[in-house]
Coordinates of C-alpha atoms and ligand atoms in Angstrom, one line a residue:
M150 CA -4.0 28.5 -53.3
T151 CA -6.5 26.1 -55.0
R152 CA -9.8 25.5 -53.4
M153 CA -10.4 22.1 -52.0
T154 CA -12.9 19.9 -53.8
R155 CA -15.9 18.8 -51.9
G156 CA -14.6 15.2 -51.9
A157 CA -11.2 16.2 -50.7
A158 CA -12.8 18.4 -48.0
R159 CA -14.9 15.4 -46.9
S160 CA -11.8 13.2 -46.8
M161 CA -10.0 15.8 -44.8
A162 CA -12.9 16.1 -42.4
I163 CA -13.0 12.3 -41.9
L164 CA -9.2 12.3 -41.3
V165 CA -9.5 15.1 -38.7
A166 CA -12.4 13.3 -37.0
A167 CA -10.4 10.0 -37.0
L168 CA -7.3 11.7 -35.5
A169 CA -9.5 13.4 -32.9
L170 CA -11.0 10.0 -32.1
V171 CA -7.5 8.5 -31.7
L172 CA -6.5 11.3 -29.4
V173 CA -9.6 10.9 -27.3
A174 CA -9.1 7.2 -27.2
N175 CA -5.5 7.6 -26.0
R176 CA -6.7 10.2 -23.5
T177 CA -9.4 7.9 -22.3
A178 CA -7.5 4.6 -21.9
G179 CA -3.9 5.7 -21.9
A180 CA -1.3 4.2 -24.3
P181 CA -1.6 0.4 -24.2
L182 CA 0.1 -1.5 -21.4
G183 CA 0.8 -5.2 -21.8
G184 CA -1.6 -7.5 -20.0
P185 CA -5.4 -7.5 -19.7
Q186 CA -7.2 -4.5 -21.1
Q187 CA -10.6 -5.3 -19.6
S188 CA -11.7 -6.5 -16.2
V189 CA -12.3 -10.2 -15.5
V190 CA -16.1 -10.6 -15.0
A191 CA -17.6 -13.1 -12.6
E192 CA -20.8 -13.6 -10.6
S193 CA -19.9 -15.3 -7.4
G194 CA -16.5 -14.3 -6.0
M195 CA -13.2 -12.6 -7.1
V196 CA -9.6 -12.6 -6.0
S197 CA -7.0 -10.1 -7.2
T198 CA -3.4 -10.3 -6.0
S199 CA 0.0 -9.5 -7.5
N200 CA 1.0 -13.2 -7.6
H201 CA -0.7 -15.9 -9.5
Y202 CA -0.1 -18.7 -7.0
A203 CA -1.7 -16.5 -4.3
T204 CA -4.7 -15.7 -6.5
L205 CA -5.2 -19.4 -7.2
V206 CA -5.1 -20.2 -3.5
G207 CA -7.7 -17.5 -2.8
L208 CA -9.9 -18.8 -5.5
E209 CA -9.6 -22.4 -4.2
I210 CA -10.8 -21.2 -0.8
L211 CA -13.8 -19.3 -2.3
Q212 CA -14.8 -22.2 -4.5
S213 CA -14.7 -24.5 -1.5
G214 CA -17.3 -22.3 0.2
G215 CA -14.9 -20.1 2.2
A216 CA -15.7 -16.4 2.9
A217 CA -13.6 -13.5 1.8
I218 CA -11.9 -13.4 5.2
D219 CA -10.9 -17.0 4.9
A220 CA -9.5 -16.4 1.4
M221 CA -7.6 -13.4 2.8
V222 CA -5.8 -15.5 5.4
A223 CA -4.9 -18.2 2.8
V224 CA -3.7 -15.6 0.3
Q225 CA -1.5 -13.9 2.9
L226 CA 0.1 -17.1 4.0
A227 CA 0.6 -18.1 0.3
L228 CA 2.2 -14.7 -0.4
T229 CA 4.6 -15.3 2.5
V230 CA 5.8 -18.3 0.5
T231 CA 5.5 -17.2 -3.1
E232 CA 6.2 -13.4 -2.9
P233 CA 8.2 -13.4 0.3
Y234 CA 10.2 -10.3 -0.7
A235 CA 7.0 -8.0 -0.6
S236 CA 5.0 -9.2 2.5
G237 CA 4.7 -12.0 5.0
I238 CA 4.3 -13.1 8.6
G239 CA 7.4 -11.2 9.4
G240 CA 5.8 -7.8 8.4
G241 CA 2.7 -5.7 9.0
C242 CA -0.6 -5.0 7.2
F243 CA -3.8 -3.0 7.3
I244 CA -7.1 -4.8 6.7
M245 CA -10.4 -3.2 5.5
L246 CA -13.4 -5.4 5.6
H247 CA -16.9 -4.8 4.5
D248 CA -19.0 -7.2 6.6
A249 CA -22.1 -8.1 4.5
A250 CA -24.0 -9.4 7.6
T251 CA -24.0 -6.0 9.4
G252 CA -23.2 -3.7 6.5
S253 CA -20.4 -2.3 8.6
I254 CA -16.8 -1.6 7.6
V255 CA -14.1 -2.8 9.9
A256 CA -10.5 -1.4 9.9
L257 CA -7.8 -3.6 11.5
D258 CA -4.4 -2.3 12.2
G259 CA -1.6 -4.9 12.0
R260 CA 1.2 -2.3 11.6
E261 CA 4.6 -3.2 13.0
E262 CA 5.6 -1.6 16.3
A263 CA 8.8 -0.2 17.8
P264 CA 10.3 -2.1 20.7
A265 CA 10.0 -0.3 24.1
A266 CA 13.8 0.3 24.2
Y267 CA 13.8 1.9 20.8
H268 CA 15.0 5.5 20.9
G269 CA 15.2 8.7 18.9
A270 CA 18.8 8.3 17.7
V271 CA 18.7 4.9 16.1
F272 CA 19.1 6.3 12.6
L273 CA 22.0 8.5 13.5
D274 CA 25.7 7.6 13.7
D275 CA 28.2 8.6 16.4
N276 CA 28.6 12.0 14.8
G277 CA 24.9 12.6 14.7
D278 CA 24.7 12.0 10.9
V279 CA 21.9 10.0 9.4
I280 CA 23.0 6.5 8.5
P281 CA 22.4 5.8 4.7
F282 CA 19.2 4.0 3.9
D283 CA 20.8 0.8 2.6
E284 CA 22.6 0.4 6.0
R285 CA 19.9 1.5 8.3
S286 CA 17.3 -0.7 6.6
T287 CA 19.4 -3.9 6.9
G288 CA 19.8 -6.1 10.0
G289 CA 18.1 -6.1 13.4
M290 CA 17.5 -2.4 14.4
P291 CA 14.9 -1.5 11.7
V292 CA 12.8 -4.6 12.5
G293 CA 9.4 -3.8 14.0
V294 CA 7.4 -6.3 16.0
P295 CA 5.5 -8.1 13.2
G296 CA 1.7 -7.6 13.1
T297 CA 0.4 -9.4 10.0
L298 CA -0.2 -12.8 11.7
A299 CA -2.0 -11.2 14.7
A300 CA -4.2 -9.1 12.4
M301 CA -5.0 -12.1 10.1
A302 CA -5.8 -14.4 13.0
R303 CA -8.0 -11.8 14.8
A304 CA -10.0 -11.1 11.6
L305 CA -10.4 -14.9 11.1
D306 CA -11.5 -15.4 14.7
E307 CA -14.2 -12.8 14.4
Y308 CA -15.3 -13.0 10.8
G309 CA -14.0 -16.2 9.3
T310 CA -15.6 -19.6 8.8
M311 CA -12.6 -21.9 8.4
T312 CA -9.7 -22.9 10.6
L313 CA -6.2 -21.5 10.4
S314 CA -5.0 -25.0 9.8
D315 CA -7.2 -25.4 6.7
L316 CA -6.2 -22.0 5.4
A317 CA -2.5 -22.6 6.0
A318 CA -2.6 -25.9 4.0
P319 CA -2.1 -24.4 0.5
A320 CA 0.8 -22.3 1.7
V321 CA 2.4 -25.3 3.4
R322 CA 2.0 -27.3 0.2
L323 CA 3.7 -24.5 -1.9
A324 CA 6.6 -24.2 0.6
R325 CA 7.2 -27.9 0.9
D326 CA 6.6 -29.1 -2.7
G327 CA 8.0 -26.0 -4.2
F328 CA 6.9 -23.5 -6.9
V329 CA 8.5 -22.0 -10.0
L330 CA 10.4 -18.8 -9.3
D331 CA 9.4 -16.1 -11.8
R332 CA 11.5 -13.4 -13.4
G333 CA 10.4 -10.7 -11.0
F334 CA 11.4 -12.7 -8.0
S335 CA 14.8 -13.6 -9.4
Q336 CA 15.4 -10.0 -10.4
Q337 CA 14.6 -8.8 -6.9
I338 CA 17.0 -11.3 -5.4
A339 CA 19.7 -10.1 -7.7
A340 CA 19.0 -6.5 -6.8
N341 CA 19.3 -7.3 -3.0
K342 CA 22.1 -9.8 -3.3
E343 CA 24.6 -7.8 -1.3
R344 CA 22.2 -7.3 1.6
L345 CA 21.0 -10.9 1.6
A346 CA 24.6 -12.1 1.6
R347 CA 25.1 -10.7 5.1
F348 CA 22.8 -13.3 6.6
P349 CA 23.6 -17.0 6.2
H350 CA 19.9 -18.2 6.4
S351 CA 19.0 -15.7 3.6
V352 CA 22.0 -16.9 1.6
A353 CA 20.8 -20.5 1.9
L354 CA 17.3 -19.6 0.7
Y355 CA 17.8 -17.1 -2.0
L356 CA 21.3 -17.5 -3.5
T357 CA 23.0 -20.4 -5.4
S358 CA 26.1 -22.1 -4.1
D359 CA 28.2 -19.6 -6.2
G360 CA 26.5 -16.6 -4.6
E361 CA 24.2 -15.7 -7.5
A362 CA 20.4 -15.1 -7.4
K363 CA 18.4 -18.3 -7.8
A364 CA 17.3 -18.3 -11.4
S365 CA 13.9 -17.6 -12.9
G366 CA 12.4 -21.0 -13.9
S367 CA 14.0 -22.9 -11.0
T368 CA 11.9 -24.6 -8.4
F369 CA 12.0 -22.8 -5.0
H370 CA 11.5 -24.8 -1.8
N371 CA 11.2 -23.5 1.7
P372 CA 10.9 -26.4 4.1
D373 CA 11.6 -24.3 7.2
L374 CA 8.7 -22.1 6.4
A375 CA 6.4 -25.1 5.7
D376 CA 7.3 -26.3 9.3
T377 CA 6.7 -22.9 10.7
L378 CA 3.3 -22.6 9.1
E379 CA 2.4 -26.1 10.3
L380 CA 3.4 -25.2 13.9
I381 CA 1.3 -22.0 13.7
A382 CA -1.6 -24.0 12.2
A383 CA -1.3 -26.6 15.1
E384 CA -0.7 -24.3 18.0
G385 CA -2.3 -21.0 16.9
V386 CA -0.6 -17.6 16.7
D387 CA 0.5 -18.0 20.3
A388 CA 3.4 -20.0 18.9
F389 CA 4.5 -16.9 17.1
Y390 CA 4.0 -14.3 19.7
N391 CA 4.7 -16.2 22.9
G392 CA 6.4 -19.4 21.9
A393 CA 9.4 -20.7 20.2
I394 CA 9.0 -18.6 17.1
A395 CA 9.0 -15.4 19.2
Q396 CA 12.2 -16.4 20.8
D397 CA 13.8 -17.0 17.4
I398 CA 12.6 -13.6 16.1
V399 CA 14.1 -11.9 19.2
G400 CA 17.3 -13.9 18.8
A401 CA 17.6 -13.0 15.1
V402 CA 17.1 -9.3 15.9
R403 CA 19.4 -9.0 18.9
M404 CA 22.2 -11.2 17.6
A405 CA 22.1 -9.8 14.0
P406 CA 25.6 -9.8 12.5
H407 CA 24.7 -6.3 11.2
N408 CA 22.9 -3.5 13.0
P409 CA 21.7 -5.6 16.1
G410 CA 18.4 -4.4 17.5
V411 CA 16.8 -4.0 20.9
M412 CA 13.6 -6.1 20.6
T413 CA 12.7 -8.3 23.6
A414 CA 10.3 -11.2 24.1
A415 CA 8.0 -8.8 26.1
D416 CA 7.8 -6.5 23.0
V417 CA 6.6 -9.4 20.9
A418 CA 4.2 -10.8 23.5
R419 CA 2.7 -7.3 24.0
Y420 CA 1.8 -6.9 20.3
R421 CA -1.9 -6.5 19.5
A422 CA -3.7 -6.0 16.1
V423 CA -6.1 -3.3 17.0
Y424 CA -9.4 -2.1 15.6
R425 CA -9.4 1.6 14.5
E426 CA -12.2 3.9 13.4
P427 CA -12.2 3.9 9.6
V428 CA -11.7 7.2 7.8
R429 CA -15.0 8.0 5.9
S430 CA -15.5 10.7 3.4
G431 CA -18.2 11.6 0.9
Y432 CA -17.2 12.1 -2.7
R433 CA -19.8 13.0 -5.3
G434 CA -22.5 10.7 -3.8
Y435 CA -20.0 7.9 -3.0
E436 CA -18.6 7.1 0.4
V437 CA -14.9 6.4 0.4
V438 CA -13.7 4.4 3.4
G439 CA -10.0 4.0 4.3
M440 CA -7.6 3.2 7.1
N441 CA -6.9 5.5 10.0
M442 CA -3.6 6.3 11.7
P443 CA -0.9 5.1 11.9
T444 CA -1.2 5.2 8.1
S445 CA -1.5 8.5 6.5
G446 CA -3.1 6.7 3.5
G447 CA -6.8 6.9 4.3
A448 CA -6.8 10.4 5.7
S449 CA -4.7 11.8 2.8
L450 CA -6.8 10.2 0.2
A451 CA -10.0 11.6 1.8
M452 CA -8.4 15.1 1.9
M453 CA -7.4 14.9 -1.8
L454 CA -11.0 13.9 -2.7
N455 CA -12.3 16.7 -0.5
L456 CA -10.3 19.2 -2.6
L457 CA -11.2 17.6 -5.9
E458 CA -14.9 17.6 -5.1
G459 CA -14.7 21.3 -5.8
V460 CA -13.3 20.7 -9.3
D461 CA -15.6 19.5 -12.1
L462 CA -13.4 16.5 -13.1
P463 CA -16.3 14.5 -14.6
S464 CA -16.8 17.2 -17.3
M465 CA -13.1 17.1 -18.1
T466 CA -11.2 14.7 -20.4
W467 CA -8.8 12.3 -18.7
G468 CA -5.2 13.2 -19.4
S469 CA -6.1 16.7 -20.3
L470 CA -4.1 19.6 -18.9
A471 CA -7.2 20.9 -17.1
A472 CA -7.7 17.7 -15.2
T473 CA -4.1 16.7 -14.7
R474 CA -3.0 20.0 -13.1
R475 CA -5.8 19.8 -10.6
I476 CA -5.1 16.2 -9.7
A477 CA -1.5 17.2 -9.2
D478 CA -2.4 20.3 -7.2
A479 CA -4.6 18.4 -4.8
Q480 CA -1.9 15.8 -4.1
N481 CA 0.8 18.5 -3.5
I482 CA -1.5 20.5 -1.1
V483 CA -2.4 17.4 1.0
F484 CA 1.2 16.1 1.2
A485 CA 2.2 19.3 3.0
D486 CA -0.3 18.5 5.8
R487 CA 0.4 14.8 5.8
N488 CA 4.1 15.4 6.3
A489 CA 3.6 17.9 9.0
Y490 CA 0.9 16.4 11.1
M491 CA 0.4 12.7 10.6
G492 CA 1.9 9.9 12.7
D493 CA 0.9 7.3 15.3
A494 CA -2.1 9.1 16.9
D495 CA -1.5 7.0 20.1
F496 CA 1.7 9.0 20.5
V497 CA 1.0 12.3 18.9
D498 CA -2.0 14.6 18.5
V499 CA -3.1 14.3 14.9
P500 CA -5.7 17.1 14.2
L501 CA -7.8 14.6 12.1
E502 CA -11.2 16.2 12.5
R503 CA -10.0 19.5 11.2
L504 CA -7.9 18.0 8.4
L505 CA -10.9 15.9 7.1
S506 CA -13.5 18.6 7.3
K507 CA -15.1 20.0 4.1
D508 CA -14.5 23.5 5.6
Y509 CA -10.8 22.9 5.8
A510 CA -10.8 21.6 2.2
R511 CA -12.6 24.8 1.1
T512 CA -9.9 26.9 2.7
R513 CA -7.0 24.8 1.3
R514 CA -8.7 24.8 -2.2
G515 CA -8.1 28.5 -2.1
L516 CA -4.4 27.7 -2.7
M517 CA -5.2 26.5 -6.2
L518 CA -4.5 29.3 -8.6
P519 CA -6.6 29.9 -11.7
L520 CA -3.7 29.9 -14.1
N521 CA -0.7 28.4 -12.5
A522 CA 0.4 25.5 -10.3
V523 CA 0.3 25.9 -6.5
P524 CA 3.8 27.1 -6.0
P525 CA 6.1 24.7 -4.1
P526 CA 6.9 24.3 -1.3
V527 CA 3.3 24.2 -0.1
A528 CA 3.1 25.2 3.5
P529 CA 1.0 23.1 5.8
G530 CA -2.2 24.6 7.2
D531 CA -1.9 26.5 10.5
L532 CA -3.5 24.2 13.0
G533 CA -1.9 25.5 16.1
L534 CA 0.6 22.6 16.2
T535 CA 4.3 22.5 15.3
P536 CA 4.6 21.0 11.8
S537 CA 7.2 18.2 11.5
N538 CA 9.9 18.3 8.8
G539 CA 8.4 15.3 7.1
S540 CA 9.9 12.5 5.0
A541 CA 8.5 10.0 2.6
E542 CA 8.1 6.4 3.4
G543 CA 9.9 4.1 1.0
G544 CA 8.7 0.7 0.3
H545 CA 7.4 -1.9 -2.1
T546 CA 4.7 -3.8 -0.3
T547 CA 1.7 -5.6 -2.0
H548 CA -2.0 -5.2 -2.2
F549 CA -4.9 -7.7 -2.7
C550 CA -8.7 -7.7 -2.7
V551 CA -11.2 -10.5 -2.2
V552 CA -15.0 -10.4 -2.7
D553 CA -17.1 -13.4 -1.9
S554 CA -20.6 -14.6 -2.9
Q555 CA -22.2 -12.8 0.1
R556 CA -20.5 -9.6 -0.9
N557 CA -18.1 -9.5 2.0
V558 CA -15.2 -7.4 0.7
V559 CA -11.6 -7.3 1.9
S560 CA -9.0 -4.8 0.8
V561 CA -5.6 -5.5 2.3
T562 CA -2.2 -3.8 1.9
T563 CA 0.6 -5.8 3.4
T564 CA 4.3 -5.3 3.6
I565 CA 7.8 -6.0 5.0
E566 CA 8.7 -2.4 3.8
R567 CA 11.4 -2.5 1.1
Y568 CA 11.9 -5.7 -1.0
F569 CA 13.3 -8.4 1.3
G570 CA 12.8 -6.1 4.3
S571 CA 15.7 -6.2 6.7
A572 CA 17.2 -9.0 4.5
M573 CA 17.2 -11.3 7.6
T574 CA 15.5 -14.7 7.5
V575 CA 14.7 -16.0 10.9
P576 CA 17.1 -19.0 11.4
G577 CA 15.2 -22.2 11.0
R578 CA 11.9 -20.5 10.4
G579 CA 12.1 -19.5 6.7
F580 CA 10.5 -16.1 6.8
L581 CA 12.0 -12.6 6.4
L582 CA 11.8 -9.9 8.9
N583 CA 10.6 -6.4 8.0
N584 CA 12.6 -3.1 8.1
E585 CA 9.4 -1.1 8.8
L586 CA 11.0 1.1 11.4
T587 CA 12.8 3.0 8.7
D588 CA 9.4 4.5 7.9
F589 CA 9.9 6.7 10.9
E590 CA 11.6 10.0 10.1
T591 CA 15.3 10.0 10.8
H592 CA 15.0 12.5 13.6
A593 CA 12.9 12.3 16.8
L594 CA 12.6 16.1 17.2
N595 CA 11.5 18.9 15.0
D596 CA 13.9 21.8 14.3
D597 CA 12.5 23.7 17.3
G598 CA 13.0 20.7 19.6
T599 CA 9.4 19.6 19.8
F600 CA 8.5 15.9 19.3
A601 CA 8.2 15.1 15.5
A602 CA 4.9 13.6 14.5
N603 CA 6.6 10.6 12.9
G604 CA 9.9 10.6 14.7
P605 CA 11.3 7.4 16.1
S606 CA 10.4 7.0 19.8
G607 CA 10.8 4.5 22.6
G608 CA 8.6 3.5 25.4
V609 CA 5.1 2.1 25.4
R610 CA 1.8 4.1 25.7
A611 CA -1.9 3.3 25.9
R612 CA -3.4 2.7 22.5
R613 CA -5.7 5.6 23.0
T614 CA -7.2 5.7 19.5
A615 CA -7.8 1.9 19.3
L616 CA -11.5 0.9 19.6
G617 CA -13.1 -1.0 22.4
D618 CA -11.0 -3.0 24.8
D619 CA -7.9 -2.4 22.5
A620 CA -7.6 1.1 23.9
E621 CA -6.8 -0.4 27.3
T622 CA -3.7 -2.1 26.0
Q623 CA -0.3 -0.6 25.7
G624 CA 2.2 -0.7 22.8
G625 CA 5.2 1.0 21.2
K626 CA 5.0 3.6 18.5
R627 CA 4.0 2.5 15.0
P628 CA 5.7 4.2 12.1
R629 CA 3.6 6.3 9.8
S630 CA 2.6 4.4 6.6
S631 CA 1.2 5.5 3.3
M632 CA -0.7 2.3 2.8
A633 CA -4.3 3.0 1.7
P634 CA -6.5 -0.1 1.4
T635 CA -9.9 1.4 0.4
I636 CA -13.5 0.4 0.0
V637 CA -15.9 2.7 -1.9
L638 CA -19.6 2.5 -1.2
R639 CA -22.7 3.8 -2.9
D640 CA -25.9 3.9 -0.8
G641 CA -24.1 1.7 1.7
R642 CA -23.3 -1.0 -0.9
P643 CA -19.6 -1.7 -1.8
V644 CA -18.8 -0.8 -5.4
L645 CA -15.0 -0.8 -5.4
A646 CA -12.1 -2.2 -3.4
V647 CA -8.7 -0.9 -4.3
G648 CA -5.1 -0.3 -3.0
S649 CA -1.5 -0.4 -4.1
P650 CA 2.1 -0.8 -3.0
G651 CA 4.7 1.9 -3.6
G652 CA 5.6 3.8 -0.4
S653 CA 4.3 7.3 -0.5
T654 CA 3.2 6.9 -4.1
I655 CA 0.5 4.5 -2.8
I656 CA -1.8 7.4 -2.0
G657 CA -1.6 8.9 -5.5
T658 CA -1.9 5.6 -7.2
T659 CA -5.0 4.7 -5.2
L660 CA -6.4 8.2 -5.9
N661 CA -5.8 7.8 -9.7
V662 CA -7.7 4.5 -9.8
I663 CA -10.6 5.9 -7.9
L664 CA -10.9 9.0 -10.0
N665 CA -10.6 6.9 -13.2
V666 CA -13.6 4.8 -12.2
L667 CA -15.8 7.4 -10.4
D668 CA -15.1 10.5 -12.4
F669 CA -13.8 9.3 -15.8
G670 CA -16.1 6.3 -16.1
M671 CA -13.4 3.8 -16.9
D672 CA -13.7 0.0 -16.6
V673 CA -11.8 -1.1 -13.4
Q674 CA -9.0 -2.8 -15.4
E675 CA -8.7 0.3 -17.7
A676 CA -8.5 2.4 -14.5
V677 CA -5.7 0.3 -13.2
N678 CA -3.8 0.3 -16.5
A679 CA -4.1 4.0 -17.2
P680 CA -0.8 5.9 -16.7
R681 CA -0.6 7.7 -13.4
V682 CA -0.2 11.3 -12.2
I683 CA 1.6 11.3 -8.8
A684 CA 2.5 14.5 -7.0
R685 CA 4.3 14.9 -3.7
N686 CA 6.2 17.7 -2.1
G687 CA 6.0 20.0 -5.1
A688 CA 7.0 17.7 -8.0
V689 CA 4.7 16.0 -10.5
D690 CA 5.7 12.5 -11.5
L691 CA 4.0 11.2 -14.7
E692 CA 4.3 7.6 -15.7
S693 CA 6.4 7.3 -18.9
R694 CA 3.3 6.6 -21.0
L695 CA 1.8 9.9 -19.9
F696 CA 5.2 11.8 -19.9
A697 CA 5.3 10.9 -23.7
D698 CA 2.5 13.4 -24.2
A699 CA 4.8 16.3 -25.0
A700 CA 1.9 18.8 -25.1
L701 CA 0.7 17.9 -21.7
V702 CA 4.2 18.1 -20.2
A703 CA 4.8 21.5 -21.9
G704 CA 1.5 22.7 -20.7
L705 CA 2.2 21.7 -17.1
R706 CA 5.7 23.2 -17.2
A707 CA 4.3 26.4 -18.6
K708 CA 2.0 26.6 -15.5
G709 CA 5.0 26.2 -13.2
F710 CA 4.9 22.5 -12.4
V711 CA 8.1 20.6 -11.9
V712 CA 7.4 17.6 -14.1
R713 CA 9.4 14.3 -14.1
D714 CA 9.3 11.0 -16.0
A715 CA 8.4 8.5 -13.3
G716 CA 8.8 5.3 -15.3
S717 CA 6.2 2.9 -13.8
V718 CA 4.5 3.5 -10.5
G719 CA 2.7 1.2 -8.1
A720 CA 0.8 -2.1 -8.6
A721 CA -2.9 -1.6 -7.9
Q722 CA -5.3 -4.5 -7.5
A723 CA -9.0 -3.7 -7.5
V724 CA -12.4 -5.3 -7.6
G725 CA -15.5 -3.5 -8.7
I726 CA -19.1 -4.5 -8.0
A727 CA -21.4 -3.4 -10.8
D728 CA -25.0 -2.2 -10.3
D729 CA -26.3 -5.7 -11.3
G730 CA -24.1 -7.3 -8.6
S731 CA -21.5 -8.8 -10.9
L732 CA -17.9 -8.5 -10.2
R733 CA -15.1 -6.8 -12.1
G734 CA -11.6 -8.0 -11.2
A735 CA -8.4 -6.1 -12.1
A736 CA -4.8 -6.8 -11.4
D737 CA -1.9 -4.6 -12.3
P738 CA 0.2 -5.7 -15.3
R739 CA 3.0 -3.5 -13.9
K740 CA 3.7 -6.3 -11.4
N741 CA 2.3 -9.4 -13.1
G742 CA -0.8 -9.5 -11.0
L743 CA -3.8 -11.8 -11.7
A744 CA -7.5 -11.4 -11.0
L745 CA -9.7 -14.5 -11.2
G746 CA -13.3 -15.0 -10.4
H747 CA -15.9 -17.8 -10.3
Ligands
LIG1022 N1 6.5 0.8 4.1 C1 5.5 1.4 3.2 C2 4.4 2.0 3.9 O1 4.0 1.5 5.0 O2 3.8 2.9 3.4

């Protein structure tokens, strides 16, 4: 073998160094994803949504002097028009607000609610078999009493500066004058064509005269929705919960040509958006604040961070085997408890204090093995309660964030459950109803006959975990969610608002973005773009761009992980607030999001 010349050796060293740099760069930022690579930077305010019309509406409100809460309401009403398949006034939401005036964080639960006459066998056929998802999610029975409008109006009442009428105006304009349907919208109509075809008012809105999906590039009008929003703007949300709109919702549900439901006018009138105690957890000097039950999102995220606080992620390389296996382990461990114990805490005892304690995290961290994956199935912790069998919420949903010049921050995850929800448009009203009640498990009881934490249930109860006067009110059970709108603080100052759609992958997606910013030091947009590691119930789903790393996949498999190619997961929107007070807006290219600031 000839000895290398000094020049050749130097060239080789440069080549090796360059290759190492490329590898580190790929590890740091992930393989490129189309769309923005860096955050949008602004000084005054920022809006990030998954739909450009809604982002423009939010920005218009901020620029006219509105507060973040004002922009939130306008964005949600616009999304009801321009992204109706993902969220709207026929669905539910969770709102996290950092109120700059008091420095407090407010968590408002606008989750849909089961009618009083709902019962534990709604998802079972006459033989006791579970009705397939496509069937049980379509029509009247899966529709929960909508909560989005109640939550938006309550937040506006208490924290807003503008009128509902002013904030509805841009959405009315979009619905009446029309907007251009994009490719994603048209593709989703096509994917749900058969379900939509069962309901004449959905056919009229979303399909052409020959029964095809309305085409991308066509102008979409929704005059019924424009009238509905004008009525709400004029008469307030009472028109929705007690007036003519409530009657039309109940009529649509009970008279549904498929799967008629049991909702009554009393169920709709009883609905309240309620304040909940936010879930707070410390993580490496930050405070991560999320939503409480009935979503599992905030508590699960806090538990994952509690586990990962004992792992020195900041000294590890993003995308390395060492970091990835621990991020996966933490998610798998927490999902066991989430499935077993979380549900509507007004109906079931959720052992939240224990689950969130650092002591409990230390115990559960003991499941992590030095060499191998935590072997599935991970058993839930023994908390003296019967664990439920557990199932994963489906769902598409959407997330948005707004920050205003005063540094009020809103982080909202909002949904009608699967795309197009129940597929039913309320006749004459132009909005879709949700199918959120399929987020309950299919069985009301556990194997031993005890009440399942997230089982479907009828009747009404006191809202015992609601704050203040809300605890005096009564309501039906709310299905467990995974939605995880989050605000991260440092020394009491908000530094990041984030969340995502994606059913039970929401929790992992939100975790990934938070770790990418806090532990791996990424810019917010880079953190959103980076391919995700999602683990639930024993399996590890890597987004395709990460699954392409053969060495990582082989390394994980050698440690006993079940690794799958997850394609693309979630659609996170996030806004960061830098130390100098400037804003960093990020929107997820996976769903054509847009962040804009001023
Ligand atoms: N329907 C999705 C969720 O609430 O998590």
